[in-house]
Coordinates of C-alpha atoms and ligand atoms in Angstrom, one line a residue:
M26 CA -7.0 20.6 -62.7
T27 CA -10.1 18.5 -63.5
K28 CA -12.4 17.7 -60.6
Q29 CA -13.7 14.2 -61.3
Y30 CA -14.6 12.8 -57.9
G31 CA -16.2 13.8 -54.6
V32 CA -14.3 13.4 -51.3
S33 CA -15.8 11.6 -48.3
I34 CA -14.5 11.7 -44.7
L35 CA -14.6 8.0 -43.9
G36 CA -13.3 8.1 -40.3
T37 CA -11.4 10.1 -37.6
G38 CA -9.4 9.1 -34.6
S39 CA -7.4 10.8 -31.9
F40 CA -4.8 9.8 -29.3
L41 CA -3.6 11.8 -26.3
P42 CA -0.7 10.5 -24.1
P43 CA -2.0 9.5 -20.7
K44 CA 0.3 11.8 -18.5
V45 CA -1.6 14.9 -17.4
L46 CA 0.3 18.1 -16.5
T47 CA -1.9 20.5 -14.5
N48 CA -1.6 24.2 -13.8
A49 CA -0.8 23.2 -10.2
D50 CA 2.1 21.1 -11.5
L51 CA 3.4 24.1 -13.4
E52 CA 3.2 26.3 -10.3
K53 CA 6.0 24.1 -9.0
M54 CA 8.1 24.5 -12.1
V55 CA 8.0 28.2 -13.0
Q56 CA 6.7 31.4 -11.3
T57 CA 3.0 31.1 -12.4
S58 CA -0.4 30.4 -11.0
D59 CA -3.5 28.4 -11.9
E60 CA -5.4 31.7 -11.6
W61 CA -3.1 33.5 -14.2
I62 CA -3.1 30.6 -16.7
T63 CA -6.9 30.1 -16.4
T64 CA -7.9 33.7 -16.8
R65 CA -5.3 34.6 -19.5
T66 CA -5.7 31.4 -21.5
G67 CA -8.5 29.1 -20.4
I68 CA -6.1 26.2 -20.1
K69 CA -6.4 23.9 -17.1
E70 CA -4.2 21.0 -18.0
R71 CA -2.3 19.4 -21.0
R72 CA -1.0 16.0 -21.9
I73 CA 2.7 15.2 -22.1
A74 CA 4.4 12.3 -23.9
D75 CA 6.9 10.3 -22.0
E76 CA 10.6 10.4 -22.9
K77 CA 10.5 7.4 -25.2
T78 CA 7.4 8.5 -27.2
A79 CA 8.0 10.3 -30.4
T80 CA 5.4 12.1 -32.6
S81 CA 4.9 9.0 -34.9
D82 CA 3.9 6.9 -32.0
L83 CA 1.0 9.2 -31.2
A84 CA 0.2 9.4 -34.9
I85 CA 0.1 5.7 -35.3
E86 CA -2.4 5.2 -32.4
A87 CA -4.7 8.0 -33.8
S88 CA -4.5 6.5 -37.3
K89 CA -5.4 3.0 -36.1
K90 CA -8.6 4.4 -34.6
A91 CA -9.4 6.4 -37.7
L92 CA -8.8 3.4 -40.0
E93 CA -11.0 1.2 -37.7
E94 CA -13.9 3.6 -37.7
A95 CA -13.6 4.0 -41.5
G96 CA -13.6 0.3 -42.0
V97 CA -10.5 0.7 -44.2
K98 CA -7.5 -1.7 -44.0
A99 CA -4.1 0.0 -43.6
E100 CA -2.9 -1.5 -46.9
E101 CA -5.7 0.3 -48.8
I102 CA -4.1 3.7 -47.9
E103 CA -2.3 5.2 -51.0
E104 CA -0.9 8.3 -49.3
I105 CA 0.0 9.4 -45.8
I106 CA 0.4 13.1 -45.0
V107 CA 1.6 14.1 -41.5
A108 CA 1.3 17.8 -40.5
T109 CA 3.8 18.5 -37.7
I110 CA 6.4 20.9 -36.4
T111 CA 7.8 18.2 -34.1
P112 CA 8.8 15.4 -36.5
D113 CA 10.6 12.3 -35.1
M114 CA 13.7 13.5 -37.0
F115 CA 14.5 15.9 -39.8
F116 CA 14.4 12.8 -42.0
P117 CA 13.0 10.2 -42.6
S118 CA 9.6 11.9 -42.5
T119 CA 7.3 11.1 -39.7
A120 CA 4.9 9.9 -42.4
C121 CA 7.4 7.2 -43.3
Y122 CA 7.5 6.1 -39.6
V123 CA 3.7 6.0 -39.6
Q124 CA 3.7 3.9 -42.8
K125 CA 6.2 1.5 -41.2
G126 CA 4.2 1.4 -37.9
L127 CA 0.9 0.6 -39.8
G128 CA 2.7 -2.1 -41.9
I129 CA 1.9 -0.5 -45.2
K130 CA 4.2 -1.8 -47.8
S131 CA 3.8 0.8 -50.5
C132 CA 2.3 4.2 -50.6
A133 CA 3.3 7.9 -50.8
A134 CA 4.3 9.4 -47.5
F135 CA 5.5 12.8 -46.6
D136 CA 5.3 15.6 -43.9
I137 CA 4.1 19.1 -44.3
A138 CA 5.3 22.0 -42.1
A139 CA 2.7 24.8 -41.7
A140 CA 2.8 24.9 -37.9
C141 CA -0.7 25.1 -36.3
S142 CA -2.3 25.4 -39.8
G143 CA -0.7 22.2 -41.0
F144 CA -3.8 20.0 -40.8
I145 CA -5.8 22.6 -42.9
Y146 CA -3.0 22.8 -45.5
G147 CA -3.0 18.9 -45.6
M148 CA -6.7 18.9 -46.3
S149 CA -6.1 20.9 -49.5
I150 CA -3.6 18.2 -50.6
A151 CA -5.8 15.2 -49.7
K152 CA -8.8 16.9 -51.3
T153 CA -7.1 17.6 -54.6
H154 CA -5.5 14.2 -54.9
I155 CA -8.8 12.5 -54.4
E156 CA -10.8 14.9 -56.5
T157 CA -8.5 14.5 -59.5
G158 CA -8.4 10.7 -59.2
L159 CA -4.8 10.4 -58.2
Y160 CA -5.6 8.4 -55.0
K161 CA -8.7 6.8 -53.7
K162 CA -7.8 6.7 -50.0
V163 CA -5.6 9.1 -48.1
L164 CA -4.6 9.2 -44.4
L165 CA -4.1 12.8 -43.1
I166 CA -2.7 13.3 -39.6
G167 CA -1.9 16.2 -37.3
A168 CA 0.5 15.1 -34.6
E169 CA 2.8 16.9 -32.2
T170 CA 5.0 16.4 -29.2
L171 CA 5.4 20.1 -28.4
S172 CA 6.7 19.2 -24.9
K173 CA 9.9 18.2 -26.6
I174 CA 10.6 21.8 -28.0
T175 CA 9.1 23.6 -25.0
D176 CA 11.4 25.6 -22.8
W177 CA 10.2 24.5 -19.3
T178 CA 12.0 27.4 -17.7
D179 CA 10.1 30.0 -19.8
R180 CA 6.7 30.8 -18.1
N181 CA 5.6 32.9 -21.2
T182 CA 5.4 29.7 -23.4
C183 CA 5.6 26.5 -21.2
V184 CA 2.0 26.9 -19.9
L185 CA 0.5 27.0 -23.4
F186 CA 1.4 23.8 -25.2
G187 CA 0.7 20.0 -25.1
D188 CA 1.0 16.8 -27.0
G189 CA -1.4 14.7 -29.0
A190 CA -2.5 13.4 -32.4
G191 CA -5.5 13.2 -34.6
A192 CA -6.1 11.4 -37.9
M193 CA -8.6 11.4 -40.7
V194 CA -9.2 8.8 -43.5
L195 CA -10.5 10.5 -46.7
G196 CA -11.7 8.6 -49.7
R197 CA -13.5 8.9 -53.0
S198 CA -17.2 9.3 -52.3
E199 CA -19.6 6.7 -53.7
N200 CA -22.4 9.0 -54.5
G201 CA -20.3 11.9 -56.0
E202 CA -21.1 14.3 -53.1
N203 CA -18.2 16.3 -51.8
G204 CA -17.6 16.3 -48.1
V205 CA -14.7 18.8 -48.3
L206 CA -16.5 21.8 -49.7
S207 CA -13.6 24.3 -49.5
V208 CA -10.1 25.0 -48.2
F209 CA -8.6 28.4 -47.8
M210 CA -4.9 29.0 -46.9
G211 CA -2.8 32.1 -46.3
A212 CA 0.7 32.9 -45.1
D213 CA 3.0 35.9 -44.4
G214 CA 6.7 35.1 -43.8
N215 CA 7.3 38.6 -42.6
Y216 CA 6.0 37.6 -39.2
D217 CA 8.7 34.8 -38.8
Y218 CA 10.3 36.5 -35.8
L219 CA 7.2 36.5 -33.6
L220 CA 6.8 32.6 -33.4
N221 CA 9.6 30.2 -34.2
M222 CA 12.3 27.8 -33.1
P223 CA 15.5 29.5 -34.2
G224 CA 18.0 26.6 -33.5
G225 CA 18.6 23.2 -35.1
G226 CA 17.9 24.1 -38.7
S227 CA 20.3 25.2 -41.4
R228 CA 20.2 28.9 -40.2
N229 CA 21.6 27.9 -36.7
P230 CA 22.7 24.3 -36.8
C231 CA 22.6 22.6 -33.5
C232 CA 25.8 23.1 -31.6
Q233 CA 26.9 24.0 -28.1
K234 CA 26.1 27.7 -28.7
T235 CA 22.5 27.0 -29.8
I236 CA 22.1 24.8 -26.7
D237 CA 23.6 27.4 -24.4
E238 CA 21.4 30.1 -25.8
R239 CA 18.3 27.8 -25.6
L240 CA 17.7 28.3 -29.3
N241 CA 16.4 24.8 -29.7
F242 CA 13.1 25.7 -28.0
L243 CA 10.0 27.4 -29.3
K244 CA 9.9 31.2 -28.9
M245 CA 6.8 33.3 -29.1
S246 CA 5.9 37.0 -28.6
G247 CA 2.4 36.2 -27.3
K248 CA 0.8 39.7 -27.3
E249 CA 1.8 40.4 -31.0
V250 CA 0.7 36.9 -32.1
F251 CA -2.6 37.3 -30.4
K252 CA -3.7 40.3 -32.5
V253 CA -2.8 38.8 -35.9
A254 CA -4.3 35.4 -34.9
V255 CA -7.8 36.9 -34.4
T256 CA -7.7 38.9 -37.6
K257 CA -6.4 36.1 -39.8
M258 CA -8.7 33.4 -38.4
V259 CA -11.7 35.5 -38.9
E260 CA -10.5 36.2 -42.5
A261 CA -9.9 32.5 -43.1
A262 CA -13.2 31.5 -41.8
E263 CA -15.0 34.0 -44.0
E264 CA -13.0 33.1 -47.1
A265 CA -13.6 29.3 -46.8
L266 CA -17.3 30.0 -46.3
R267 CA -17.4 32.3 -49.4
I268 CA -15.6 29.7 -51.6
S269 CA -18.1 27.0 -50.5
G270 CA -21.1 29.1 -51.3
K271 CA -22.6 28.4 -47.9
E272 CA -23.7 30.8 -45.2
L273 CA -22.5 31.1 -41.6
K274 CA -26.0 30.2 -40.3
D275 CA -25.7 26.8 -42.1
I276 CA -22.7 25.8 -40.0
A277 CA -23.4 23.4 -37.1
L278 CA -19.9 23.8 -35.4
V279 CA -16.8 25.9 -35.8
I280 CA -13.6 24.3 -34.5
P281 CA -11.1 27.0 -34.1
H282 CA -7.4 26.5 -33.3
Q283 CA -7.1 26.1 -29.5
A284 CA -4.4 28.6 -28.5
N285 CA -6.3 30.9 -26.1
K286 CA -9.9 31.0 -25.0
R287 CA -9.8 34.8 -25.3
I288 CA -8.8 34.4 -29.0
I289 CA -11.7 32.0 -29.5
D290 CA -14.2 34.4 -27.9
A291 CA -12.9 37.3 -30.0
I292 CA -13.3 35.3 -33.2
A293 CA -16.9 34.3 -32.4
K294 CA -17.7 37.9 -31.6
K295 CA -16.2 39.3 -34.8
L296 CA -17.9 36.6 -36.9
D297 CA -21.2 37.2 -35.0
F298 CA -21.4 33.4 -34.5
P299 CA -23.0 31.9 -31.3
L300 CA -20.4 30.7 -28.7
E301 CA -22.5 27.6 -28.1
R302 CA -21.6 26.4 -31.6
V303 CA -17.9 27.0 -31.1
F304 CA -15.9 24.0 -30.0
V305 CA -13.5 24.3 -27.0
N306 CA -11.2 21.6 -25.5
L307 CA -8.1 23.7 -24.8
D308 CA -8.9 23.5 -21.1
K309 CA -7.9 19.8 -21.3
Y310 CA -5.1 19.8 -23.9
G311 CA -3.8 23.3 -24.4
N312 CA -2.4 24.2 -27.8
V313 CA -1.4 21.0 -29.7
S314 CA -0.5 22.9 -32.9
A315 CA -1.2 20.9 -36.1
A316 CA -3.1 18.2 -34.1
T317 CA -5.6 20.7 -32.5
T318 CA -8.4 20.9 -35.0
I319 CA -8.5 17.2 -35.9
I320 CA -8.5 16.2 -32.3
G321 CA -11.4 18.6 -31.8
L322 CA -13.3 17.2 -34.8
D323 CA -12.8 13.7 -33.6
E324 CA -14.1 14.5 -30.1
A325 CA -17.1 16.5 -31.5
R326 CA -18.0 13.5 -33.7
K327 CA -17.6 10.9 -31.0
D328 CA -19.5 12.8 -28.3
G329 CA -22.5 13.6 -30.6
T330 CA -21.9 17.4 -30.8
V331 CA -22.0 16.9 -34.6
K332 CA -23.6 14.2 -36.7
K333 CA -23.6 13.0 -40.3
G334 CA -24.7 15.7 -42.7
D335 CA -23.6 18.6 -40.5
L336 CA -21.5 21.4 -41.8
V337 CA -18.3 22.0 -39.7
E338 CA -15.6 24.6 -40.2
L339 CA -12.1 24.1 -39.0
V340 CA -10.0 27.3 -38.6
A341 CA -6.4 27.6 -37.7
F342 CA -3.4 30.0 -37.3
G343 CA 0.2 29.4 -36.5
G344 CA 3.9 30.1 -37.0
G345 CA 5.0 31.5 -40.4
F346 CA 2.6 33.1 -39.9
T347 CA 0.2 30.7 -41.6
W348 CA -3.6 30.5 -41.4
G349 CA -6.4 28.6 -43.1
A350 CA -9.9 27.2 -42.9
T351 CA -11.8 24.3 -44.4
L352 CA -15.5 23.7 -44.6
I353 CA -16.6 20.1 -44.5
K354 CA -19.8 18.2 -44.6
L355 CA -19.8 15.1 -42.4
Ligands
COA409 N1 2.3 33.2 -15.3 C1 2.2 34.4 -14.7 N2 2.6 35.5 -15.4 C2 2.9 35.4 -16.7 C3 3.0 34.2 -17.4 C4 2.7 33.0 -16.7 N3 2.7 31.8 -17.2 N4 3.3 34.4 -18.6 C5 3.5 35.7 -18.8 N5 3.3 36.3 -17.6 C6 3.3 37.8 -17.3 C7 4.2 38.5 -18.2 O1 5.5 38.4 -17.8 C8 3.7 39.9 -18.1 O2 4.2 40.5 -17.0 P1 4.7 42.0 -17.0 O3 3.5 42.8 -17.3 O4 5.2 42.2 -15.6 O5 5.8 42.1 -18.1 C9 2.2 39.7 -17.9 O6 2.0 38.3 -17.5 C10 1.3 39.9 -19.1 O7 2.0 39.3 -20.2 P2 1.3 39.4 -21.6 O8 2.3 38.8 -22.6 O9 0.9 40.8 -21.9 O10 0.0 38.5 -21.4 P3 -1.1 38.3 -22.4 O11 -2.4 38.7 -21.9 O12 -0.8 38.7 -23.8 O13 -1.2 36.7 -22.5 C11 -0.5 34.8 -24.0 C12 -0.1 36.0 -23.0 C13 0.7 34.1 -24.5 C14 -1.4 33.9 -23.2 C15 -1.3 35.5 -25.1 O14 -0.6 36.6 -25.6 C16 -1.6 34.5 -26.2 O15 -2.4 33.6 -26.1 N6 -1.0 34.8 -27.4 C17 -1.3 34.1 -28.6 C18 -0.9 32.7 -28.7 C19 -1.3 32.2 -30.0 O16 -2.3 32.6 -30.6 N7 -0.6 31.3 -30.6 C20 -1.1 30.8 -31.8 C21 -0.1 30.2 -32.6 S1 0.7 28.8 -31.8

């Protein structure tokens, strides 16, 4: 594949639904405590979409902000990619609903399912399509309403997840410089049983039995996931760095997937990277799956944690298992 053009990150945006669910609220719903959740995960609260809000609604709001910052009109977008495990429906794709919501008459639009690594996987598609000249402007979104697939009677999982969306407008760079230096992706389907939603698909179509057995909710074996998450995110961070030809000391900020503060601390330790340069917002939002790293990037850009020209690495891990990392220059 010929690389003809550089890629620029033109703008980012994020949107979190206003309703806050605190650890104290959860204490009234399941047998848990603020103390347990805080010490075992680092999460204090998460955002929850209301009944009428679907994933595309959050994605559209985040996209509007990213387009505005980029100074790009919606009709200039030639491709919309939505990374999500909580699509509005099986089909049409959530990306088609975003297209409709933004009033774009004609463009490519599709979803990708790589769980929490979805935004990183999407970066590889956006990067390649711009570098090869297929498209000049791409809208890449990570958006989730995980509250809709959360079993609110299961204390093992319901304290961990939240809703939200982040968006990025990528375009052909004017000076030929490349703002997306590398993308590394990995997966191992042998770990399918540790993190999944068994019901509702073609394996176990939705029926009374799947509802009675609560199969239409996310299931996770936390302890087992924890160990692999640390190993694979370290591997992904190192691989994306190696491909880019840069060194760890050049990186201004690492934005890891926000599943558990103990996982983040373990990654920083294994990479021998200072915790002060590792982004954390899981205390406010919990784990927002595919939306996590792009919400983090948007917040870090907006609050001045990172500035133009900085090197930032996004690293993620999720169901599949999947994992990945991307090194970007703002
Ligand atoms: N409140 C109180 N107690 C809880 C609880 C809760 N919300 N959830 C679980 N517990 C209990 C368990 O029942 C268990 O009790 P037991 O020892 O009597 O059986 C005990 O706490 C310890 O459970 P354990 O699963 O060993 O805890 P942990 O330290 O592994 O923490 C997770 C659990 C889920 C927070 C942690 O494993 C984790 O973050 N896993 C990775 C998640 C991840 O990376 N996801 C990424 C992809 S989305």
